PDB file of C-alpha atoms in Angstrom:
ATOM      1  CA  MET A  21      37.817 -10.442  19.161  1.00  0.00           C
ATOM      2  CA  THR A  22      34.691 -12.205  20.230  1.00  0.00           C
ATOM      3  CA  GLY A  23      33.719 -10.694  23.600  1.00  0.00           C
ATOM      4  CA  VAL A  24      36.097  -7.755  23.640  1.00  0.00           C
ATOM      5  CA  GLU A  25      34.556  -4.930  25.792  1.00  0.00           C
ATOM      6  CA  ILE A  26      34.783  -1.255  24.732  1.00  0.00           C
ATOM      7  CA  ARG A  27      36.229  -0.326  27.994  1.00  0.00           C
ATOM      8  CA  GLU A  28      39.156  -2.593  27.524  1.00  0.00           C
ATOM      9  CA  LEU A  29      40.030  -0.755  24.275  1.00  0.00           C
ATOM     10  CA  GLU A  30      39.639   2.520  25.942  1.00  0.00           C
ATOM     11  CA  ALA A  31      41.877   1.446  28.870  1.00  0.00           C
ATOM     12  CA  PHE A  32      44.614   0.510  26.103  1.00  0.00           C
ATOM     13  CA  LEU A  33      44.208   3.642  24.372  1.00  0.00           C
ATOM     14  CA  ALA A  34      44.503   5.849  27.449  1.00  0.00           C
ATOM     15  CA  LEU A  35      47.586   3.978  28.756  1.00  0.00           C
ATOM     16  CA  ALA A  36      49.065   4.053  25.317  1.00  0.00           C
ATOM     17  CA  GLU A  37      48.772   7.927  25.260  1.00  0.00           C
ATOM     18  CA  GLU A  38      49.591   8.568  29.043  1.00  0.00           C
ATOM     19  CA  LEU A  39      52.290   5.704  29.486  1.00  0.00           C
ATOM     20  CA  HIS A  40      51.366   5.862  33.078  1.00  0.00           C
ATOM     21  CA  PHE A  41      48.661   3.803  34.887  1.00  0.00           C
ATOM     22  CA  GLY A  42      47.665   6.586  37.310  1.00  0.00           C
ATOM     23  CA  ARG A  43      47.154   9.168  34.625  1.00  0.00           C
ATOM     24  CA  ALA A  44      45.286   6.651  32.419  1.00  0.00           C
ATOM     25  CA  ALA A  45      43.042   5.823  35.414  1.00  0.00           C
ATOM     26  CA  GLU A  46      42.402   9.447  36.206  1.00  0.00           C
ATOM     27  CA  ARG A  47      41.234  10.064  32.722  1.00  0.00           C
ATOM     28  CA  LEU A  48      38.880   7.323  32.626  1.00  0.00           C
ATOM     29  CA  TYR A  49      37.532   7.914  36.203  1.00  0.00           C
ATOM     30  CA  LEU A  50      38.946   4.330  37.382  1.00  0.00           C
ATOM     31  CA  THR A  51      41.329   2.874  39.575  1.00  0.00           C
ATOM     32  CA  GLN A  52      44.709   1.770  38.558  1.00  0.00           C
ATOM     33  CA  SER A  53      44.010  -1.589  39.627  1.00  0.00           C
ATOM     34  CA  ARG A  54      40.907  -1.715  37.215  1.00  0.00           C
ATOM     35  CA  ILE A  55      43.114  -0.375  34.218  1.00  0.00           C
ATOM     36  CA  SER A  56      45.311  -3.384  35.072  1.00  0.00           C
ATOM     37  CA  GLN A  57      42.610  -5.734  35.010  1.00  0.00           C
ATOM     38  CA  LEU A  58      41.177  -4.381  31.628  1.00  0.00           C
ATOM     39  CA  LEU A  59      44.520  -4.430  29.990  1.00  0.00           C
ATOM     40  CA  ARG A  60      45.215  -8.100  31.205  1.00  0.00           C
ATOM     41  CA  ALA A  61      41.723  -9.110  29.765  1.00  0.00           C
ATOM     42  CA  LEU A  62      42.484  -7.554  26.518  1.00  0.00           C
ATOM     43  CA  GLU A  63      46.030  -9.077  26.303  1.00  0.00           C
ATOM     44  CA  GLN A  64      44.378 -12.574  27.078  1.00  0.00           C
ATOM     45  CA  ARG A  65      41.977 -12.112  24.197  1.00  0.00           C
ATOM     46  CA  ILE A  66      44.872 -11.255  21.706  1.00  0.00           C
ATOM     47  CA  GLY A  67      47.094 -13.940  23.140  1.00  0.00           C
ATOM     48  CA  ALA A  68      50.276 -11.680  23.746  1.00  0.00           C
ATOM     49  CA  ARG A  69      51.522  -8.673  25.758  1.00  0.00           C
ATOM     50  CA  LEU A  70      50.793  -5.119  24.509  1.00  0.00           C
ATOM     51  CA  VAL A  71      52.304  -3.253  27.336  1.00  0.00           C
ATOM     52  CA  GLU A  72      55.673  -3.555  29.189  1.00  0.00           C
ATOM     53  CA  ARG A  73      55.587  -2.260  32.817  1.00  0.00           C
ATOM     54  CA  THR A  74      58.444  -1.763  35.160  1.00  0.00           C
ATOM     55  CA  SER A  75      58.821  -0.024  38.322  1.00  0.00           C
ATOM     56  CA  ARG A  76      59.988   3.167  36.471  1.00  0.00           C
ATOM     57  CA  SER A  77      58.288   3.011  33.069  1.00  0.00           C
ATOM     58  CA  VAL A  78      55.455   1.921  30.921  1.00  0.00           C
ATOM     59  CA  ARG A  79      55.972   1.355  27.169  1.00  0.00           C
ATOM     60  CA  LEU A  80      54.287  -0.430  24.432  1.00  0.00           C
ATOM     61  CA  THR A  81      55.522  -3.689  22.962  1.00  0.00           C
ATOM     62  CA  PRO A  82      56.220  -3.795  19.243  1.00  0.00           C
ATOM     63  CA  LEU A  83      52.721  -5.630  19.052  1.00  0.00           C
ATOM     64  CA  GLY A  84      51.184  -2.961  21.116  1.00  0.00           C
ATOM     65  CA  GLU A  85      52.481  -0.342  18.710  1.00  0.00           C
ATOM     66  CA  GLN A  86      51.088  -2.280  15.924  1.00  0.00           C
ATOM     67  CA  PHE A  87      47.638  -2.609  17.709  1.00  0.00           C
ATOM     68  CA  LEU A  88      47.658   1.014  18.462  1.00  0.00           C
ATOM     69  CA  THR A  89      48.303   1.994  14.936  1.00  0.00           C
ATOM     70  CA  GLY A  90      45.078  -0.032  13.701  1.00  0.00           C
ATOM     71  CA  LEU A  91      42.987   0.722  16.687  1.00  0.00           C
ATOM     72  CA  ARG A  92      43.093   4.495  16.697  1.00  0.00           C
ATOM     73  CA  PRO A  93      41.310   5.144  13.278  1.00  0.00           C
ATOM     74  CA  ALA A  94      38.873   2.285  14.069  1.00  0.00           C
ATOM     75  CA  TYR A  95      38.050   3.769  17.410  1.00  0.00           C
ATOM     76  CA  THR A  96      37.557   7.076  15.908  1.00  0.00           C
ATOM     77  CA  ALA A  97      35.343   5.768  13.287  1.00  0.00           C
ATOM     78  CA  LEU A  98      33.231   3.973  15.857  1.00  0.00           C
ATOM     79  CA  HIS A  99      32.672   7.261  17.714  1.00  0.00           C
ATOM     80  CA  THR A 100      31.755   9.069  14.705  1.00  0.00           C
ATOM     81  CA  VAL A 101      28.977   6.464  13.835  1.00  0.00           C
ATOM     82  CA  LEU A 102      27.656   6.612  17.349  1.00  0.00           C
ATOM     83  CA  ASP A 103      27.626  10.446  17.142  1.00  0.00           C
ATOM     84  CA  GLU A 104      25.952  10.403  13.989  1.00  0.00           C
ATOM     85  CA  ALA A 105      23.429   8.025  15.214  1.00  0.00           C
ATOM     86  CA  ARG A 106      22.849  10.166  18.279  1.00  0.00           C
ATOM     87  CA  GLU A 107      22.350  13.156  16.212  1.00  0.00           C
ATOM     88  CA  SER A 108      19.893  11.205  13.956  1.00  0.00           C
ATOM     89  CA  ALA A 109      18.001  10.053  16.963  1.00  0.00           C
ATOM     90  CA  ARG A 110      17.794  13.708  18.004  1.00  0.00           C
ATOM     91  CA  GLU A 111      16.518  14.807  14.625  1.00  0.00           C
ATOM     92  CA  LEU A 112      13.869  12.137  14.744  1.00  0.00           C
ATOM     93  CA  LYS A 113      12.202  13.843  17.733  1.00  0.00           C
ATOM     94  CA  GLY A 114       9.827  16.925  17.202  1.00  0.00           C
ATOM     95  CA  GLY A 115       7.612  17.337  14.395  1.00  0.00           C
ATOM     96  CA  LEU A 116       7.202  16.617  10.696  1.00  0.00           C
ATOM     97  CA  ARG A 117       4.881  18.705   8.522  1.00  0.00           C
ATOM     98  CA  LEU A 118       3.673  16.722   5.720  1.00  0.00           C
ATOM     99  CA  GLY A 119       1.820  18.440   2.792  1.00  0.00           C
ATOM    100  CA  PHE A 120      -0.622  16.446   0.629  1.00  0.00           C
ATOM    101  CA  GLN A 121      -2.786  17.130  -2.434  1.00  0.00           C
ATOM    102  CA  GLY A 122      -6.189  15.539  -2.602  1.00  0.00           C
ATOM    103  CA  VAL A 123      -7.499  13.148   0.016  1.00  0.00           C
ATOM    104  CA  THR A 124      -5.768  10.614   2.258  1.00  0.00           C
ATOM    105  CA  ASN A 125      -6.455   6.992   1.838  1.00  0.00           C
ATOM    106  CA  ASP A 126      -5.276   3.692   3.487  1.00  0.00           C
ATOM    107  CA  TYR A 127      -1.838   3.768   1.818  1.00  0.00           C
ATOM    108  CA  LEU A 128      -0.883   7.215   3.536  1.00  0.00           C
ATOM    109  CA  LEU A 129      -2.713   6.451   6.637  1.00  0.00           C
ATOM    110  CA  THR A 130      -0.567   3.166   7.178  1.00  0.00           C
ATOM    111  CA  ALA A 131       2.538   4.941   6.384  1.00  0.00           C
ATOM    112  CA  LEU A 132       1.742   7.447   9.004  1.00  0.00           C
ATOM    113  CA  ASP A 133       0.894   4.682  11.333  1.00  0.00           C
ATOM    114  CA  THR A 134       4.065   2.949  10.690  1.00  0.00           C
ATOM    115  CA  PHE A 135       6.255   6.074  11.014  1.00  0.00           C
ATOM    116  CA  GLN A 136       4.610   6.873  14.208  1.00  0.00           C
ATOM    117  CA  ARG A 137       5.305   3.458  15.690  1.00  0.00           C
ATOM    118  CA  ARG A 138       8.946   3.706  14.601  1.00  0.00           C
ATOM    119  CA  PHE A 139       9.415   7.045  15.844  1.00  0.00           C
ATOM    120  CA  PRO A 140       7.079   7.711  18.693  1.00  0.00           C
ATOM    121  CA  ASP A 141       8.896  11.057  19.680  1.00  0.00           C
ATOM    122  CA  CYS A 142       8.177  12.622  16.145  1.00  0.00           C
ATOM    123  CA  VAL A 143       4.603  13.834  15.735  1.00  0.00           C
ATOM    124  CA  THR A 144       3.432  14.326  12.243  1.00  0.00           C
ATOM    125  CA  ASP A 145       1.039  17.121  11.069  1.00  0.00           C
ATOM    126  CA  LEU A 146      -0.886  16.902   7.825  1.00  0.00           C
ATOM    127  CA  VAL A 147      -1.340  20.268   5.757  1.00  0.00           C
ATOM    128  CA  GLU A 148      -3.489  20.228   2.721  1.00  0.00           C
ATOM    129  CA  VAL A 149      -1.613  21.602  -0.437  1.00  0.00           C
ATOM    130  CA  PRO A 150      -3.798  23.417  -3.024  1.00  0.00           C
ATOM    131  CA  LEU A 151      -4.200  21.733  -6.245  1.00  0.00           C
ATOM    132  CA  SER A 152      -3.234  24.860  -8.058  1.00  0.00           C
ATOM    133  CA  ASP A 153       0.038  25.419  -5.992  1.00  0.00           C
ATOM    134  CA  PRO A 154       1.740  22.069  -5.440  1.00  0.00           C
ATOM    135  CA  PHE A 155       5.074  23.294  -4.621  1.00  0.00           C
ATOM    136  CA  GLY A 156       4.470  26.848  -2.934  1.00  0.00           C
ATOM    137  CA  ALA A 157       4.094  25.321   0.651  1.00  0.00           C
ATOM    138  CA  LEU A 158       7.593  23.835   0.274  1.00  0.00           C
ATOM    139  CA  TYR A 159       9.170  27.011  -0.874  1.00  0.00           C
ATOM    140  CA  ARG A 160       7.552  29.163   1.772  1.00  0.00           C
ATOM    141  CA  ARG A 161       8.634  26.577   4.567  1.00  0.00           C
ATOM    142  CA  GLU A 162       4.988  25.880   5.566  1.00  0.00           C
ATOM    143  CA  VAL A 163       5.651  21.955   5.196  1.00  0.00           C
ATOM    144  CA  ASP A 164       8.826  19.876   5.401  1.00  0.00           C
ATOM    145  CA  ALA A 165       7.895  17.571   2.630  1.00  0.00           C
ATOM    146  CA  ALA A 166       4.808  17.084   0.355  1.00  0.00           C
ATOM    147  CA  VAL A 167       3.091  14.342  -1.485  1.00  0.00           C
ATOM    148  CA  VAL A 168       2.142  15.920  -4.924  1.00  0.00           C
ATOM    149  CA  LEU A 169       1.368  14.893  -8.458  1.00  0.00           C
ATOM    150  CA  LEU A 170       3.869  14.161 -10.895  1.00  0.00           C
ATOM    151  CA  PRO A 171       5.579  15.677 -12.947  1.00  0.00           C
ATOM    152  CA  VAL A 172       8.092  17.370 -10.643  1.00  0.00           C
ATOM    153  CA  HIS A 173      10.798  19.466 -12.667  1.00  0.00           C
ATOM    154  CA  GLU A 174      11.840  21.883  -9.943  1.00  0.00           C
ATOM    155  CA  PRO A 175      15.616  21.932  -9.518  1.00  0.00           C
ATOM    156  CA  ASP A 176      15.433  22.806  -5.849  1.00  0.00           C
ATOM    157  CA  LEU A 177      13.250  19.734  -5.093  1.00  0.00           C
ATOM    158  CA  ILE A 178      14.138  16.227  -4.493  1.00  0.00           C
ATOM    159  CA  VAL A 179      11.862  13.636  -5.794  1.00  0.00           C
ATOM    160  CA  GLY A 180      11.589  10.827  -3.333  1.00  0.00           C
ATOM    161  CA  PRO A 181       9.411   7.566  -3.552  1.00  0.00           C
ATOM    162  CA  VAL A 182       6.983   7.580  -6.504  1.00  0.00           C
ATOM    163  CA  PHE A 183       3.836   5.611  -5.989  1.00  0.00           C
ATOM    164  CA  SER A 184       0.061   5.322  -6.542  1.00  0.00           C
ATOM    165  CA  ARG A 185       0.164   4.999 -10.211  1.00  0.00           C
ATOM    166  CA  GLN A 186      -3.433   5.198 -11.301  1.00  0.00           C
ATOM    167  CA  PRO A 187      -5.323   5.089 -14.749  1.00  0.00           C
ATOM    168  CA  PRO A 188      -7.360   8.254 -15.622  1.00  0.00           C
ATOM    169  CA  MET A 189     -11.232   8.696 -15.552  1.00  0.00           C
ATOM    170  CA  LEU A 190     -13.241  11.653 -17.194  1.00  0.00           C
ATOM    171  CA  ALA A 191     -15.604  13.391 -14.996  1.00  0.00           C
ATOM    172  CA  VAL A 192     -18.815  14.383 -16.876  1.00  0.00           C
ATOM    173  CA  SER A 193     -22.142  15.758 -16.127  1.00  0.00           C
ATOM    174  CA  GLY A 194     -24.965  13.270 -16.194  1.00  0.00           C
ATOM    175  CA  LYS A 195     -26.428  15.535 -18.895  1.00  0.00           C
ATOM    176  CA  HIS A 196     -23.271  15.146 -21.010  1.00  0.00           C
ATOM    177  CA  PRO A 197     -23.474  13.203 -24.469  1.00  0.00           C
ATOM    178  CA  LEU A 198     -20.822  10.901 -23.281  1.00  0.00           C
ATOM    179  CA  ALA A 199     -22.326  10.074 -19.793  1.00  0.00           C
ATOM    180  CA  ARG A 200     -23.843   6.860 -21.067  1.00  0.00           C
ATOM    181  CA  ARG A 201     -20.413   5.457 -22.327  1.00  0.00           C
ATOM    182  CA  GLU A 202     -18.781   2.663 -20.361  1.00  0.00           C
ATOM    183  CA  SER A 203     -15.539   3.730 -21.574  1.00  0.00           C
ATOM    184  CA  LEU A 204     -13.567   6.120 -23.706  1.00  0.00           C
ATOM    185  CA  THR A 205     -10.267   6.393 -25.611  1.00  0.00           C
ATOM    186  CA  ALA A 206      -8.026   9.475 -25.970  1.00  0.00           C
ATOM    187  CA  GLU A 207      -9.526  10.050 -29.379  1.00  0.00           C
ATOM    188  CA  ASP A 208     -12.946  10.587 -27.790  1.00  0.00           C
ATOM    189  CA  LEU A 209     -11.719  13.650 -25.812  1.00  0.00           C
ATOM    190  CA  THR A 210     -10.550  15.654 -28.775  1.00  0.00           C
ATOM    191  CA  ASP A 211     -13.700  17.792 -28.738  1.00  0.00           C
ATOM    192  CA  CYS A 212     -14.268  17.594 -25.051  1.00  0.00           C
ATOM    193  CA  PRO A 213     -13.662  20.968 -23.240  1.00  0.00           C
ATOM    194  CA  LEU A 214     -11.377  19.908 -20.415  1.00  0.00           C
ATOM    195  CA  ILE A 215     -11.296  21.876 -17.161  1.00  0.00           C
ATOM    196  CA  GLU A 216      -7.850  23.319 -16.479  1.00  0.00           C
ATOM    197  CA  VAL A 217      -5.916  23.936 -13.423  1.00  0.00           C
ATOM    198  CA  GLY A 218      -5.035  27.576 -12.782  1.00  0.00           C
ATOM    199  CA  GLY A 219      -2.887  29.470 -10.220  1.00  0.00           C
ATOM    200  CA  PRO A 220       0.730  29.531  -9.359  1.00  0.00           C
ATOM    201  CA  ALA A 221       1.770  26.075 -10.437  1.00  0.00           C
ATOM    202  CA  PRO A 222       4.249  25.920 -13.317  1.00  0.00           C
ATOM    203  CA  ASP A 223       2.714  25.564 -16.709  1.00  0.00           C
ATOM    204  CA  TYR A 224       4.230  22.232 -17.281  1.00  0.00           C
ATOM    205  CA  TRP A 225       2.559  20.841 -14.239  1.00  0.00           C
ATOM    206  CA  THR A 226      -0.925  22.330 -14.967  1.00  0.00           C
ATOM    207  CA  ARG A 227      -0.711  20.985 -18.514  1.00  0.00           C
ATOM    208  CA  ALA A 228       0.069  17.484 -17.339  1.00  0.00           C
ATOM    209  CA  GLN A 229      -2.936  17.636 -14.840  1.00  0.00           C
ATOM    210  CA  SER A 230      -5.469  19.124 -17.066  1.00  0.00           C
ATOM    211  CA  ARG A 231      -4.889  17.150 -20.138  1.00  0.00           C
ATOM    212  CA  ALA A 232      -2.624  14.126 -19.227  1.00  0.00           C
ATOM    213  CA  GLY A 233      -0.788  14.404 -22.603  1.00  0.00           C
ATOM    214  CA  LEU A 234      -3.509  15.371 -24.774  1.00  0.00           C
ATOM    215  CA  PRO A 235      -2.723  18.037 -27.460  1.00  0.00           C
ATOM    216  CA  ALA A 236      -4.835  21.221 -27.099  1.00  0.00           C
ATOM    217  CA  ASP A 237      -7.281  21.851 -30.023  1.00  0.00           C
ATOM    218  CA  PRO A 238      -7.384  25.360 -30.880  1.00  0.00           C
ATOM    219  CA  ASP A 239     -11.039  25.047 -32.223  1.00  0.00           C
ATOM    220  CA  THR A 240     -12.272  23.623 -28.924  1.00  0.00           C
ATOM    221  CA  PRO A 241     -13.904  26.577 -26.637  1.00  0.00           C
ATOM    222  CA  ARG A 242     -11.505  27.070 -23.753  1.00  0.00           C
ATOM    223  CA  PRO A 243     -13.068  25.778 -20.449  1.00  0.00           C
ATOM    224  CA  PRO A 244     -12.900  27.625 -17.245  1.00  0.00           C
ATOM    225  CA  THR A 245      -9.787  27.162 -14.887  1.00  0.00           C
ATOM    226  CA  VAL A 246     -10.132  26.173 -11.182  1.00  0.00           C
ATOM    227  CA  GLY A 247      -7.924  26.306  -8.187  1.00  0.00           C
ATOM    228  CA  THR A 248      -9.274  23.377  -6.263  1.00  0.00           C
ATOM    229  CA  LEU A 249     -10.676  19.891  -7.100  1.00  0.00           C
ATOM    230  CA  ALA A 250     -14.112  20.776  -5.415  1.00  0.00           C
ATOM    231  CA  GLU A 251     -14.292  23.893  -8.062  1.00  0.00           C
ATOM    232  CA  GLY A 252     -13.660  21.639 -10.703  1.00  0.00           C
ATOM    233  CA  LEU A 253     -16.117  18.976  -9.770  1.00  0.00           C
ATOM    234  CA  ALA A 254     -18.825  21.674  -9.316  1.00  0.00           C
ATOM    235  CA  LEU A 255     -18.287  22.964 -12.856  1.00  0.00           C
ATOM    236  CA  VAL A 256     -18.442  19.431 -14.025  1.00  0.00           C
ATOM    237  CA  ALA A 257     -21.864  18.836 -12.230  1.00  0.00           C
ATOM    238  CA  ALA A 258     -23.157  22.107 -13.827  1.00  0.00           C
ATOM    239  CA  ASP A 259     -22.197  20.762 -17.244  1.00  0.00           C
ATOM    240  CA  ARG A 260     -19.677  23.788 -17.895  1.00  0.00           C
ATOM    241  CA  GLY A 261     -16.960  21.204 -18.899  1.00  0.00           C
ATOM    242  CA  THR A 262     -15.136  17.820 -18.271  1.00  0.00           C
ATOM    243  CA  MET A 263     -12.381  16.931 -15.987  1.00  0.00           C
ATOM    244  CA  LEU A 264      -9.616  14.267 -15.958  1.00  0.00           C
ATOM    245  CA  LEU A 265      -9.091  12.480 -12.580  1.00  0.00           C
ATOM    246  CA  CYS A 266      -7.541   9.423 -11.456  1.00  0.00           C
ATOM    247  CA  ARG A 267      -9.757   6.341 -10.554  1.00  0.00           C
ATOM    248  CA  PRO A 268      -9.383   6.512  -6.793  1.00  0.00           C
ATOM    249  CA  THR A 269     -10.271  10.134  -6.840  1.00  0.00           C
ATOM    250  CA  GLY A 270     -13.454   9.507  -8.785  1.00  0.00           C
ATOM    251  CA  THR A 271     -14.232   6.626  -6.495  1.00  0.00           C
ATOM    252  CA  TYR A 272     -13.993   8.934  -3.502  1.00  0.00           C
ATOM    253  CA  HIS A 273     -15.527  12.032  -4.846  1.00  0.00           C
ATOM    254  CA  GLN A 274     -18.962  10.351  -5.649  1.00  0.00           C
ATOM    255  CA  HIS A 275     -21.660  13.082  -6.703  1.00  0.00           C
ATOM    256  CA  PRO A 276     -25.143  12.387  -8.084  1.00  0.00           C
ATOM    257  CA  ALA A 277     -24.868  14.775 -10.889  1.00  0.00           C
ATOM    258  CA  VAL A 278     -21.299  13.501 -12.002  1.00  0.00           C
ATOM    259  CA  THR A 279     -20.504  10.351 -13.800  1.00  0.00           C
ATOM    260  CA  TYR A 280     -16.929   8.980 -14.184  1.00  0.00           C
ATOM    261  CA  ILE A 281     -15.841   7.199 -17.260  1.00  0.00           C
ATOM    262  CA  PRO A 282     -12.629   5.102 -17.561  1.00  0.00           C
ATOM    263  CA  VAL A 283     -10.205   6.473 -20.311  1.00  0.00           C
ATOM    264  CA  THR A 284      -7.685   4.404 -22.287  1.00  0.00           C
ATOM    265  CA  GLY A 285      -4.569   5.605 -24.226  1.00  0.00           C
ATOM    266  CA  LEU A 286      -3.659   8.313 -21.515  1.00  0.00           C
ATOM    267  CA  ARG A 287      -0.636   8.200 -19.220  1.00  0.00           C
ATOM    268  CA  ASP A 288      -1.347   7.092 -15.624  1.00  0.00           C
ATOM    269  CA  SER A 289      -1.188   9.578 -12.957  1.00  0.00           C
ATOM    270  CA  ALA A 290       1.480   9.181 -10.136  1.00  0.00           C
ATOM    271  CA  LEU A 291       2.351  10.682  -6.872  1.00  0.00           C
ATOM    272  CA  ALA A 292       5.651  11.466  -5.175  1.00  0.00           C
ATOM    273  CA  LEU A 293       7.131  12.532  -1.834  1.00  0.00           C
ATOM    274  CA  VAL A 294       9.114  15.776  -2.638  1.00  0.00           C
ATOM    275  CA  TRP A 295      11.089  18.005  -0.376  1.00  0.00           C
ATOM    276  CA  HIS A 296      13.650  20.963  -0.698  1.00  0.00           C
ATOM    277  CA  ARG A 297      17.192  20.036  -1.442  1.00  0.00           C
ATOM    278  CA  ASP A 298      18.564  22.269   1.188  1.00  0.00           C
ATOM    279  CA  ARG A 299      16.281  21.171   3.950  1.00  0.00           C
ATOM    280  CA  THR A 300      16.881  17.385   3.827  1.00  0.00           C
ATOM    281  CA  THR A 301      16.537  15.903   7.611  1.00  0.00           C
ATOM    282  CA  ALA A 302      16.620  12.722   9.188  1.00  0.00           C
ATOM    283  CA  ARG A 303      12.765  12.851   9.650  1.00  0.00           C
ATOM    284  CA  ILE A 304      12.160  13.216   6.002  1.00  0.00           C
ATOM    285  CA  ARG A 305      14.476  10.385   5.096  1.00  0.00           C
ATOM    286  CA  ALA A 306      12.702   8.269   7.721  1.00  0.00           C
ATOM    287  CA  PHE A 307       9.308   9.012   6.284  1.00  0.00           C
ATOM    288  CA  ALA A 308      10.390   8.432   2.690  1.00  0.00           C
ATOM    289  CA  GLU A 309      11.601   4.855   3.964  1.00  0.00           C
ATOM    290  CA  SER A 310       8.131   4.344   5.458  1.00  0.00           C
ATOM    291  CA  LEU A 311       6.381   5.435   2.360  1.00  0.00           C
ATOM    292  CA  THR A 312       8.649   2.984   0.274  1.00  0.00           C
ATOM    293  CA  LEU A 313       7.913   0.124   2.587  1.00  0.00           C
ATOM    294  CA  ALA A 314       4.158   0.964   2.358  1.00  0.00           C
ATOM    295  CA  THR A 315       4.304   0.942  -1.466  1.00  0.00           C
ATOM    296  CA  GLU A 316       5.885  -2.464  -1.472  1.00  0.00           C
ATOM    297  CA  SER A 317       3.399  -3.751   1.189  1.00  0.00           C
ATOM    298  CA  VAL A 318       0.471  -2.836  -0.990  1.00  0.00           C
ATOM    299  CA  ALA A 319       2.104  -4.194  -4.175  1.00  0.00           C
ATOM    300  CA  GLU A 320       2.712  -7.572  -2.520  1.00  0.00           C
ATOM    301  CA  GLY A 321      -0.515  -7.660  -0.581  1.00  0.00           C
ATOM    302  CA  THR A 322       1.218  -8.147   2.832  1.00  0.00           C
ATOM    303  CA  SER A 323      -0.406  -6.799   6.076  1.00  0.00           C
ATOM    304  CA  PRO A 324       0.619  -3.452   7.534  1.00  0.00           C
ATOM    305  CA  GLY A 325       2.437  -5.319  10.401  1.00  0.00           C
ATOM    306  CA  GLN A 326       4.776  -7.142   7.879  1.00  0.00           C
ATOM    307  CA  LYS A 327       5.680  -4.244   5.864  1.00  0.00           C
ATOM    308  CA  ASN A 328       4.532  -0.634   6.094  1.00  0.00           C
ATOM    309  CA  PRO A 329       2.440   1.163   3.379  1.00  0.00           C
ATOM    310  CA  SER A 330       1.565   4.719   2.329  1.00  0.00           C
ATOM    311  CA  SER A 331       0.069   6.737  -0.512  1.00  0.00           C
ATOM    312  CA  LEU A 332      -2.394   9.441  -1.448  1.00  0.00           C
ATOM    313  CA  LEU A 333      -5.567   9.752  -3.909  1.00  0.00           C
ATOM    314  CA  LEU A 334      -5.923  12.452  -6.284  1.00  0.00           C
ATOM    315  CA  SER A 335      -5.832  13.585  -9.830  1.00  0.00           C
TER     316      SER A 335
END
């Protein structure tokens, strides 16, 4: 079937249904002679007659009937694929509202650049998601998808690519007794008042961010709760408590009154792209693909032109 033109197949299908060259030509907005040419070309490719034509009638040969039986569903399937592709192309125009927690870094910027180059008709807007409310913007339809810290146990949300796994650091005031330590273990944090994230976020999520798996000590004074990262770091600088952050966030948020100390024995933080189950679109799937390519690119050390990275910083 090498070199078969779709017009040849369409001419055969129209003729098989109309059994009349004139009506088949009218249906396809062609001349009768053009229908005849297309049919002859198709028969030459196959190597046998598909249609028998007399001065009074047109009918399919047995091979023509067999060919029609196989061609109809294949032709319908081809049109379905084309229609779906057109619909996806239409969906990839317009805008994508992407929420993010924390700060953007080269991973995310590269992913955004890759997505924009692949789909220039889709404009991406960035919307900051509060640390204390990772999922609210999705439920309120303020964003189409969001990059948030794991864990995500929301039944209505789909968890897409997971990336940017980062070791924890403890942010302490320069006056804090631990400030001179080069590293810490999970056991060293037993008596540390860890600043907690407050707000509408689910309890399982706030516990994971505030304590990173550490059990709460009932004898340790309860530290203040915060709604934003800036509030937490301000309290740390004032020596009102300590705060667990991922390494890139500590690197980004340098403060003369705050010291960041690596911590071993705690789980790494990780980010994920999430979106509402009932609002999955071609744009979201395309951005998720760009994010996956970005993560692979960073892991392999390839350039943005070879693959397509993306990610965020936070903790």
